[in-house]
Coordinates of C-alpha atoms in Angstrom, one line a residue:
M610 CA 10.4 16.0 5.0
K611 CA 7.0 16.9 6.4
M612 CA 3.7 15.8 4.9
F613 CA 0.1 15.9 6.0
S614 CA -2.3 13.0 5.8
S615 CA -4.4 15.0 3.5
D616 CA -1.5 15.1 1.1
L617 CA -1.7 11.3 0.8
T618 CA -5.4 10.9 0.7
G619 CA -6.7 10.5 -2.9
R620 CA -3.3 9.6 -4.4
S621 CA -3.1 6.6 -6.6
V622 CA -1.1 3.5 -5.6
V623 CA 0.6 1.7 -8.6
T624 CA 3.0 -1.2 -8.8
T625 CA 6.4 -0.9 -10.3
D626 CA 4.9 -2.6 -13.4
G627 CA 2.3 0.2 -13.7
V628 CA -0.7 -1.7 -12.4
I629 CA -3.1 0.7 -10.6
I630 CA -4.0 -0.8 -7.2
G631 CA -6.4 2.0 -6.1
Q632 CA -6.5 5.3 -4.3
I633 CA -5.5 6.0 -0.7
N634 CA -8.6 6.5 1.5
N635 CA -7.0 6.8 4.9
I636 CA -3.8 6.0 6.8
V637 CA -3.0 4.1 10.0
V638 CA -0.4 5.7 12.3
E639 CA 1.5 3.9 15.0
T640 CA 0.6 6.1 18.0
E641 CA 3.8 5.5 20.0
T642 CA 6.2 6.5 17.2
G643 CA 4.0 8.6 14.9
F644 CA 5.1 6.5 11.9
I645 CA 2.7 5.6 9.1
K646 CA 2.0 1.8 9.4
T647 CA -0.7 1.1 6.8
L648 CA -2.3 2.8 3.8
L649 CA -6.0 2.0 3.5
T650 CA -6.6 1.9 -0.2
E651 CA -9.9 1.8 -2.2
P652 CA -9.5 -0.9 -4.8
K653 CA -9.5 0.2 -8.5
G654 CA -12.5 -1.3 -10.4
E655 CA -12.7 -5.1 -10.4
L656 CA -9.1 -5.7 -9.4
K657 CA -9.0 -8.5 -6.9
L658 CA -5.7 -9.0 -5.1
T659 CA -5.2 -11.7 -2.5
V660 CA -1.8 -10.5 -1.4
F661 CA -3.4 -7.7 0.7
Q662 CA -5.6 -8.0 3.8
K663 CA -8.8 -6.0 3.7
D664 CA -10.4 -4.0 6.4
S665 CA -14.1 -4.1 7.3
K666 CA -14.9 -1.6 4.5
G667 CA -13.2 -3.7 1.8
R668 CA -10.1 -1.4 1.5
Y669 CA -6.7 -2.9 0.9
M670 CA -4.4 -2.7 3.9
I671 CA -1.0 -1.9 2.2
P672 CA 2.0 -1.8 4.5
F673 CA 3.7 1.6 4.2
D674 CA 7.1 0.0 4.1
A675 CA 6.1 -1.7 0.7
I676 CA 6.0 1.8 -0.9
K677 CA 9.2 2.6 -2.7
S678 CA 8.5 6.1 -4.0
F679 CA 5.9 8.7 -3.6
K680 CA 5.4 11.9 -5.5
D681 CA 2.2 12.3 -7.6
V682 CA 1.5 8.6 -7.2
L683 CA 2.8 6.1 -4.7
V684 CA 4.8 3.3 -6.2
L685 CA 4.5 -0.2 -4.6
D686 CA 7.1 -2.9 -5.2
P687 CA 5.1 -6.1 -5.0
R688 CA 8.3 -8.1 -4.5
S689 CA 8.6 -6.5 -1.1
L690 CA 5.4 -8.2 0.0
V691 CA 6.8 -11.7 -0.5
K692 CA 8.6 -12.8 2.6
D693 CA 10.7 -15.7 1.2
T694 CA 11.3 -15.9 -2.5
S695 CA 13.8 -18.8 -2.2
L696 CA 12.8 -22.2 -3.6
T697 CA 12.9 -25.2 -1.3
R698 CA 13.9 -28.6 -2.5
V699 CA 11.5 -31.4 -1.5

């Protein structure tokens, strides 16, 4: 499947629970492979999420591999951002 960066820009990113994260403002591409690495996303309203890093312009840096589906909107599975969900006994 072929897609242009302009096809992604402006699309909304939502979680699997329906929470709107924001709109894609730009993308970061790995120059050696050509694969999309990160989606730079303008936060929606007053939503403050600490799970994402922010760039110098305050945009969320969402790893592309956290996106599970993209059509009209991009669907993010927040569970994919958690590295280790197992509980450890103390």
